[in-house]
Short mmCIF file of C-alpha atoms in Angstrom, two decimals:
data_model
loop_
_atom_site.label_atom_id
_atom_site.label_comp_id
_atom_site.label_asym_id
_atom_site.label_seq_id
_atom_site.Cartn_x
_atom_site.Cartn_y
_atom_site.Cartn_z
CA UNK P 1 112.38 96.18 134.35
CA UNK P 2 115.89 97.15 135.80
CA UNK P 3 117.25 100.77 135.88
CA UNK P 4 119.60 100.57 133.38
CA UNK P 5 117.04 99.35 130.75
CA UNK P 6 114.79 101.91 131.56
CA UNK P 7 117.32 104.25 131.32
CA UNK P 8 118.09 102.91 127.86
CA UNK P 9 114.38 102.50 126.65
CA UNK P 10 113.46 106.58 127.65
CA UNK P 11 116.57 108.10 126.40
CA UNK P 12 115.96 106.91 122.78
CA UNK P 13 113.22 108.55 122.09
CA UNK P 14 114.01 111.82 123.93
CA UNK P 15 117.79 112.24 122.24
CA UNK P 16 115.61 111.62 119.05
CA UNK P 17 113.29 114.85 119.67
CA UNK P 18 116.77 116.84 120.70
CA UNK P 19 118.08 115.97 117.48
CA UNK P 20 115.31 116.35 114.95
CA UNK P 21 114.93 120.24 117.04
CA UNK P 22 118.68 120.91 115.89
CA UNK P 23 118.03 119.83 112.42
CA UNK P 24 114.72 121.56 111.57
CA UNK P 25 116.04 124.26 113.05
CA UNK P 26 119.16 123.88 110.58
CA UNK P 27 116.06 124.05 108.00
CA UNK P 28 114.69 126.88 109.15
CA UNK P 29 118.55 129.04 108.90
CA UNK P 30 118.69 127.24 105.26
CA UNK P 31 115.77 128.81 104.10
CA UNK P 32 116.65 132.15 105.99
CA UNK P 33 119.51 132.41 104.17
CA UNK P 34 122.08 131.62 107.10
CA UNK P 35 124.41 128.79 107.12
CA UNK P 36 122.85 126.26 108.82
CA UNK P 37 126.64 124.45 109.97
CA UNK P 38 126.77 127.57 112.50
CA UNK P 39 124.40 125.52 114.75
CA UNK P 40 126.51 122.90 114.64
CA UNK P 41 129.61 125.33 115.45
CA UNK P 42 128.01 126.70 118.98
CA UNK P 43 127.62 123.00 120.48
CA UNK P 44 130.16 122.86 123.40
CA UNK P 45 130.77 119.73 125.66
CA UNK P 46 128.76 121.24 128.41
CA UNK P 47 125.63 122.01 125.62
CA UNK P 48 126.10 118.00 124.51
CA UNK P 49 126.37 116.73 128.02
CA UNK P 50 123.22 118.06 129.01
CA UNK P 51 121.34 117.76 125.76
CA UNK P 52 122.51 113.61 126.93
CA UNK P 53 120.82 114.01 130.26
CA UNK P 54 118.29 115.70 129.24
CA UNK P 55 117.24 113.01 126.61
CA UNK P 56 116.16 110.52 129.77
CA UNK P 57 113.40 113.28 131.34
CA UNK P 58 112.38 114.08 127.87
CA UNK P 59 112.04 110.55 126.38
CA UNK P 60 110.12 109.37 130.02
CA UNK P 61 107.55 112.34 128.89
CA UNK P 62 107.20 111.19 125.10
CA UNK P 63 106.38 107.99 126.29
CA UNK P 64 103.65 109.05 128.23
CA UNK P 65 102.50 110.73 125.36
CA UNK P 66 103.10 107.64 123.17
CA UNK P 67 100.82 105.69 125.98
CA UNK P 68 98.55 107.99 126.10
CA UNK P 69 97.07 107.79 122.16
CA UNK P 70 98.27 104.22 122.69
CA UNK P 71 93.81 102.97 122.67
CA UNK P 72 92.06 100.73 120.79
CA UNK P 73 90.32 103.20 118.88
CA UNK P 74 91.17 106.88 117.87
CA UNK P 75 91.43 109.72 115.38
CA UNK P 76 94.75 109.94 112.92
CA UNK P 77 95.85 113.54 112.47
CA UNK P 78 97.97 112.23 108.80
CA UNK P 79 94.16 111.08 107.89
CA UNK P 80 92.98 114.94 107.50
CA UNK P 81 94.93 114.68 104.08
CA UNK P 82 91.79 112.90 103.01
CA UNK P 83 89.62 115.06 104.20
CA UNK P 84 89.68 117.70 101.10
CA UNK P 85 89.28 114.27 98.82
CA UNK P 86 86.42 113.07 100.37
CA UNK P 87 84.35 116.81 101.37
CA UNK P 88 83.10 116.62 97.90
CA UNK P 89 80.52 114.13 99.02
CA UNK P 90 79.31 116.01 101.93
CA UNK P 91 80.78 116.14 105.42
CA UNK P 92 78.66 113.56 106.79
CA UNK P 93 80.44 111.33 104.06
CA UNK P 94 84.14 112.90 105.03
CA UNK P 95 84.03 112.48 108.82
CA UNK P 96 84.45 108.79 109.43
CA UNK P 97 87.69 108.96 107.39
CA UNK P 98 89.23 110.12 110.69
CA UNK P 99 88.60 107.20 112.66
CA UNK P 100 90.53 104.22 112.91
CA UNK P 101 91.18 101.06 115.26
CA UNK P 102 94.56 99.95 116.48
CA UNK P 103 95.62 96.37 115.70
CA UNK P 104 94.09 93.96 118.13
CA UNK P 105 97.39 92.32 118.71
CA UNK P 106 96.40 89.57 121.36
CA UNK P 107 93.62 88.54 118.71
CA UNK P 108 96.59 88.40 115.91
CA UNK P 109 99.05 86.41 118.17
CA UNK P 110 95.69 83.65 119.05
CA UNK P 111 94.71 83.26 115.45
CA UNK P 112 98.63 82.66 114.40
CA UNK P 113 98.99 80.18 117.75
CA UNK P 114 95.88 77.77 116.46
CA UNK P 115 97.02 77.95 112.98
CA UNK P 116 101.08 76.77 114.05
CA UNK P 117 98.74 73.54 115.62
CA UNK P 118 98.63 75.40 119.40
CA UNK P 119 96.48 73.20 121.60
CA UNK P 120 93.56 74.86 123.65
CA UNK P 121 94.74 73.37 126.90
CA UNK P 122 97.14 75.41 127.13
CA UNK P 123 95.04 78.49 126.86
CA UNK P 124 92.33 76.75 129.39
CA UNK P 125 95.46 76.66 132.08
CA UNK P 126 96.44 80.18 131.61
CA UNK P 127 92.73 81.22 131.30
CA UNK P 128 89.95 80.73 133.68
CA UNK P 129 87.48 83.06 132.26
CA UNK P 130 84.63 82.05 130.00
CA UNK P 131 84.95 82.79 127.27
CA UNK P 132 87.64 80.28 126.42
CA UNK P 133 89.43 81.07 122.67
CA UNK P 134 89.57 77.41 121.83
CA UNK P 135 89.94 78.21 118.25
CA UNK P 136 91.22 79.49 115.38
CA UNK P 137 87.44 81.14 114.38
CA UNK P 138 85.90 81.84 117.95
CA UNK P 139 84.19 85.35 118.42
CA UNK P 140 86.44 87.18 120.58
CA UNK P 141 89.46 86.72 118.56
CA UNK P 142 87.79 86.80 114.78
CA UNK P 143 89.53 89.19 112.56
CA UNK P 144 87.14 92.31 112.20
CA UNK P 145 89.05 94.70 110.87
CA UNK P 146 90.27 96.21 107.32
CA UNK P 147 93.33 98.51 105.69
CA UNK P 148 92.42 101.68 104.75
CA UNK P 149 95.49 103.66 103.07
CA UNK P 150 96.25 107.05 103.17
CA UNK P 151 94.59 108.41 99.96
CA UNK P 152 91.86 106.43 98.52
CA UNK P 153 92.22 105.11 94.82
CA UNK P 154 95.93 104.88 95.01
CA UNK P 155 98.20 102.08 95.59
CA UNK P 156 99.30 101.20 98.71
CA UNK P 157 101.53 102.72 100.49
CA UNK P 158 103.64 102.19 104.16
CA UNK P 159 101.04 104.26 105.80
CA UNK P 160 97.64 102.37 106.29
CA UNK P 161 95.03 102.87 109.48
CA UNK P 162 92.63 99.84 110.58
CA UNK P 163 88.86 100.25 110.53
CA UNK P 164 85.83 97.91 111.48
CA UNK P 165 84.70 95.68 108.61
CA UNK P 166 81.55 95.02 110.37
CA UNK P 167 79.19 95.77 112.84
CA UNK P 168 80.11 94.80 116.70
CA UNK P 169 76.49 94.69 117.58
CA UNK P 170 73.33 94.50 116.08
CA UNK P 171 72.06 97.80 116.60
CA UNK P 172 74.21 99.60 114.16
CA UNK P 173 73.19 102.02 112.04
CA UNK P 174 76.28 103.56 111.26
CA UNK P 175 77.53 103.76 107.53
CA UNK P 176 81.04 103.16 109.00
CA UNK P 177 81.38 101.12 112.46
CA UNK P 178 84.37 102.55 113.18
CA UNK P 179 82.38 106.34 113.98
CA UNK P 180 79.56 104.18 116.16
CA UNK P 181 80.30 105.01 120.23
CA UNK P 182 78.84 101.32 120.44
CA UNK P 183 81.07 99.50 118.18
CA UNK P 184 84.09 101.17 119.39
CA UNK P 185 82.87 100.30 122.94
CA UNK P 186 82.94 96.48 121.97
CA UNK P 187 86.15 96.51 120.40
CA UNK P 188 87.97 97.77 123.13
CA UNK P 189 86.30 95.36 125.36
CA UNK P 190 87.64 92.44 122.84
CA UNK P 191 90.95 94.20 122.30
CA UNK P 192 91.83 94.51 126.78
CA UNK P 193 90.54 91.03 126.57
CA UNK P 194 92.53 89.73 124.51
CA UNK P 195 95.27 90.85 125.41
CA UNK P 196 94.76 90.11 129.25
CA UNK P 197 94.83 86.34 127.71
CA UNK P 198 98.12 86.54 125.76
CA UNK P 199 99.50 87.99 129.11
CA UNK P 200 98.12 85.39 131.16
CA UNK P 201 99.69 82.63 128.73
CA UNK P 202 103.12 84.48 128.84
CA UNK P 203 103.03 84.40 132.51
CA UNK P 204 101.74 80.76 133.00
CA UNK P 205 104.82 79.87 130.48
CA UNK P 206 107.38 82.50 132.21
CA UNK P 207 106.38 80.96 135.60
CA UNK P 208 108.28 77.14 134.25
CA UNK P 209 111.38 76.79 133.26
CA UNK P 210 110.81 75.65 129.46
CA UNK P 211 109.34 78.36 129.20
CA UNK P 212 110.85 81.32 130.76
CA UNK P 213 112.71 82.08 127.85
CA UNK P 214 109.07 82.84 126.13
CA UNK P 215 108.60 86.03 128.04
CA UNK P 216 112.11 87.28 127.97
CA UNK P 217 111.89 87.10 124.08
CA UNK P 218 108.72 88.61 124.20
CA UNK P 219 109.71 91.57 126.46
CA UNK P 220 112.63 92.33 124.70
CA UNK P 221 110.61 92.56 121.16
CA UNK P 222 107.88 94.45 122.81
CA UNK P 223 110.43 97.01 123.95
CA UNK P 224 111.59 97.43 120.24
CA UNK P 225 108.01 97.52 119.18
CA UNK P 226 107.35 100.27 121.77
CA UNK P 227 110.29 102.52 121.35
CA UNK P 228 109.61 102.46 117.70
CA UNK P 229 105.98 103.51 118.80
CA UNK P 230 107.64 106.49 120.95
CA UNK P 231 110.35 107.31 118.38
CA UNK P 232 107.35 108.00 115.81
CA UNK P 233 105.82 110.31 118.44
CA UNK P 234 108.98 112.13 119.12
CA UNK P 235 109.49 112.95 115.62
CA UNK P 236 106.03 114.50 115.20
CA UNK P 237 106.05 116.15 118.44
CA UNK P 238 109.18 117.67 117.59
CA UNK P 239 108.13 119.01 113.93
CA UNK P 240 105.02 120.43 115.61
CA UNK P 241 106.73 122.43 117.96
CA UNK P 242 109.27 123.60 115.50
CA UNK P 243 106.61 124.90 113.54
CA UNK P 244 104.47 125.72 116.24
CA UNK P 245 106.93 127.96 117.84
CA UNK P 246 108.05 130.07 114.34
CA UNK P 247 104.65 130.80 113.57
CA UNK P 248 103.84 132.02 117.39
CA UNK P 249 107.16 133.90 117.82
CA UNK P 250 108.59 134.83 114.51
CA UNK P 251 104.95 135.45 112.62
CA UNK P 252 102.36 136.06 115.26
CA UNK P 253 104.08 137.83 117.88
CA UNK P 254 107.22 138.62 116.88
CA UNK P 255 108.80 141.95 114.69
CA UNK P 256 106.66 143.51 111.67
CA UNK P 257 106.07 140.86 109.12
CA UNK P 258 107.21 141.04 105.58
CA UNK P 259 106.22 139.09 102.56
CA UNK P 260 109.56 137.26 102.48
CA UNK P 261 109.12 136.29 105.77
CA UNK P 262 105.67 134.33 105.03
CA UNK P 263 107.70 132.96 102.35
CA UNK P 264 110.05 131.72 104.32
CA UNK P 265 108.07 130.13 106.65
CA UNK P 266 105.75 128.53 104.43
CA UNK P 267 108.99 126.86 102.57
CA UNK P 268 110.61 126.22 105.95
CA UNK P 269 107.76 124.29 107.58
CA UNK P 270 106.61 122.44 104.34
CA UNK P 271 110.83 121.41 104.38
CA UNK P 272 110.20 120.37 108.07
CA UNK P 273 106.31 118.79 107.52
CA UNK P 274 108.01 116.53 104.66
CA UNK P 275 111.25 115.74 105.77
CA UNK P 276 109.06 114.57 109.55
CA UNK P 277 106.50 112.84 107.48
CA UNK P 278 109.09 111.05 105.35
CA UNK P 279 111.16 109.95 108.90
CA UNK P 280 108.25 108.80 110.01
CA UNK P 281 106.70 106.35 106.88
CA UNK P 282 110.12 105.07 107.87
CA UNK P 283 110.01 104.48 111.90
CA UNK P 284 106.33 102.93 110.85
CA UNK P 285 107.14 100.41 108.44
CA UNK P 286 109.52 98.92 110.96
CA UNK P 287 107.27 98.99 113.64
CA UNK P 288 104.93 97.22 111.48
CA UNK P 289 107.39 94.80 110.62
CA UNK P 290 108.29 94.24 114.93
CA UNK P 291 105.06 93.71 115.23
CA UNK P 292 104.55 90.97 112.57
CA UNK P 293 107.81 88.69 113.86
CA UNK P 294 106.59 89.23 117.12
CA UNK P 295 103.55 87.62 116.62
CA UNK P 296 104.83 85.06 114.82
CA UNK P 297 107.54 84.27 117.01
CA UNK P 298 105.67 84.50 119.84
CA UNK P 299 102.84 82.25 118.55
CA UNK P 300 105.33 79.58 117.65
CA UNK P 301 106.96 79.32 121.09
CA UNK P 302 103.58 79.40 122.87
CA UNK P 303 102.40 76.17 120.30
CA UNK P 304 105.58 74.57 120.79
CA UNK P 305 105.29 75.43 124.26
CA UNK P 306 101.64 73.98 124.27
CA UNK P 307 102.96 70.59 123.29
CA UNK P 308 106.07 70.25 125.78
CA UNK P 309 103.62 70.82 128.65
CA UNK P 310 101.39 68.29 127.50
CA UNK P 311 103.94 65.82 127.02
CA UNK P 312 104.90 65.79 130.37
CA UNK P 313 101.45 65.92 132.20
CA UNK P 314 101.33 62.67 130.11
CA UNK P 315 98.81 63.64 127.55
CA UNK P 316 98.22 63.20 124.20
CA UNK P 317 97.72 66.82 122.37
CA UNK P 318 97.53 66.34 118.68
CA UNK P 319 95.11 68.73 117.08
CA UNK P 320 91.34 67.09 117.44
CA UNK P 321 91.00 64.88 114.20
CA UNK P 322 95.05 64.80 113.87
CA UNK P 323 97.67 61.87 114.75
CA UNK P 324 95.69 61.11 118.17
CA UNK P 325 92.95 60.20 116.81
CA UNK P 326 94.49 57.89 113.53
CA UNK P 327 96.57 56.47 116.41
CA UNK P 328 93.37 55.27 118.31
CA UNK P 329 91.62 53.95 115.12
CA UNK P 330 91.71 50.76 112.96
CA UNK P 331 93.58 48.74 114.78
CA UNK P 332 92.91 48.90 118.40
CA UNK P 333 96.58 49.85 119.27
CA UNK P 334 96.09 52.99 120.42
CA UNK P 335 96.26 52.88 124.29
CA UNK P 336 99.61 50.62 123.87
CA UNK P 337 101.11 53.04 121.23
CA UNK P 338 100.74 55.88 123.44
CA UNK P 339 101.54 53.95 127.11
CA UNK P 340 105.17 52.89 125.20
CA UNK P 341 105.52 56.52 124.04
CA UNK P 342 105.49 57.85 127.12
CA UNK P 343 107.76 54.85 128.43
CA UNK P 344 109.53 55.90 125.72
CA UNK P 345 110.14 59.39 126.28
#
C-alpha cells in the first residue's frame, strides 16, 4: 500500500473521532444551558490545522483498535441491552446472549464462487493444502452460522450479531455453541482457513495479467469495508470517552455535586449514547452492504476468472454433469467438437 493511501485510509477514521468530540461536546453545553455555537466560535486556523494532522496519528491508533476486536469470535457490548430481557430466566440462560461469531467471509465468497459455476481447478492451483473446497457443500466452507437481532421477539432491525447454529464437534454440551471454548476454537480454525484460501486465489489471479485487475478491485473494496469497520469504532470510542470523562471530572472528581448537575448528565450522555448509537446502525448497514457486493463481485471475477484460465491451458471446464459432458455423449463428436474449439479460439 503506498503512502498516500495510507495516509488517506488512517485519517478518516481519526478526523471522524475529532469531530464527533466537538459535537457531543456541543451536547453536553446544550444541555448545560450554554450555547453550544461558542465551540464552534473558538476554532482558529492553527486549532483546525492541527486537529487535520492530528486525525492521521489518531485514525492509525483506532485502527489498531478496530484490528484488535477484529476475531472470529467475541463479546458485543450493544448485546448487554438484552441482558435485562433475558435475566428473567436465570443467568445461566442470559450469558450466552453476549457471544457472537464474525462472518466467515472467505467461506461466503467460496459458497457464492461454486454457485456463479466457479470450477475447482482453479482453487486446486491456488491451493495445495488438503483439504481442497471443491464444492459448493464441503465441510470447511458449510454455512454454520445464524442472525440473532438485537432484542429478541422484535422485527429485525440493521443491527444483528452471528452465532453457531450447530455444534463444531461432537463433544458439545453447550446449550449455545457459540459460549463452548471448543466450538469457538474450531471456528476460528475454519474462519483463518478460509480465508488463507481466498487470499491464495487472489494472489494466484493477481500474479497473471487477466487477472490482476481481480485483486486491485478487491483491495480497493476491502479498504471501504475496513474503514467503515474503523469509522464504527471511532464513533463509539469517541462517545465513551465523552461520557467517560464528564462523569470522572465533572461528577466524580470534580466541584460539589448538585441535583441539576446529575440531571444534566444523565440527559447529556443519554443525548450522546443515542445520537452514537443511531450514527452507528448507520456506518453498519453500509458495511454490511460492502461486504455483500464484495463477495459477490469478487466471486464472479474469480468464476469468470476460473474459466479464462482453463481455456487457455486447453481444457474443457464446464461444471461436472454440464455442457462437457452433453458434448461428449450421443454422438461420439465430442473430442472433434472440442479440438475445433480450441482451433477455433
Amino acid at each position: 500500500m503506498d503512502s498516500a493511501r495510507q495516509a488517506l485510509r488512517w485519517s478518516i477514521p481519526g478526523l471522524i473521532f475529532v469531530l464527533e468530540l466537538v459535537a457531543f461536546a456541543a451536547v453536553w453545553r446544550l444541555t448545560s444551558g450554554d450555547d453550544p455555537t461558542d465551540i464552534i466560535d473558538g476554532i482558529g486556523p492553527t486549532t483546525a490545522l492541527a486537529t487535520i494532522l492530528a486525525g492521521i496519528p489518531l485514525g492509525f491508533l483506532l485502527y489498531q483498535l478496530y484490528y484488535r476486536n477484529y476475531r472470529p469470535y467475541g463479546r458485543s457490548v450493544l448485546l448487554f441491552l438484552r441482558y435485562p430481557l433475558e435475566i428473567r430466566h436465570g443467568l445461566r440462560q442470559a450469558r450466552p446472549y453476549w457471544s457472537f461469531v464474525r462472518r466467515d467471509r472467505g467461506a461466503d465468497i467460496l459458497r457464492r464462487y461454486y454457485q456463479l459455476g466457479g470450477h475447482p481447478n482453479l482453487v486446486r492451483r491456488a491451493w495445495h493444502e488438503d483439504p481442497v473446497p471443491d464444492r459448493e457443500d464441503a465441510a470447511r466452507i458449510r454455512d454454520v452460522t445464524a442472525a440473532r437481532t438485537l432484542f429478541p421477539n422484535t422485527r429485525p432491525s440493521s443491527f444483528k450479531v452471528l452465532t453457531l447454529d450447530e455444534p463444531l464437534h461432537a463433544g458439545c454440551s453447550a446449550e449455545e455453541p457459540a459460549v463452548c471454548q471448543k466450538c469457538r476454537y474450531e471456528y476460528a480454525k475454519r474462519f483463518r482457513w478460509n480465508w488463507a484460501v481466498i487470499m491464495a486465489l487472489l494472489d494466484y489471479a493477481g500474479n497473471r495479467p487477466d487477472g490482476a485487475a481481480i485483486k486491485l478491485e478487491y483491495a480497493a473494496g476491502s479498504d471501504i469495508y475496513h474503514a467503515l469497520g474503523a469509522a464504527r469504532t471511532a464513533i463509539a470510542t469517541a462517545a465513551i470517552g465523552s461520557i467517560g470523562y464528564r462523569l470522572t471530572f465533572h461528577i466524580l472528581f470534580g466541584p460539589p455535586v448538585h441535583v441539576g448537575h446529575l440531571v444534566q448528565f444523565v440527559v447529556g450522555g443519554s443525548l450522546i449514547a443515542l445520537l452514537a448509537y443511531a450514527q452507528y446502525q448507520v456506518i453498519h448497514s453500509a458495511r454490511e452492504q460492502a461486504s455483500t457486493n464484495l463477495t459477490i463481485r469478487t466471486a464472479a471475477a474469480l468464476c469468470w476468472f476460473s474459466h479464462l484460465a482453463a481455456v487457455r491451458n486447453g481444457r474443457d471446464l464446464s461444471r461436472p454433469g454440464g455442457a462437457a459432458k452433453r458434448a461428449g455423449s450421443g454422438n461420439g463428436n465430442g473430442a472433434a467438437d472440442r479440438r475445433s474449439q480450441r482451433a477455433g479460439g
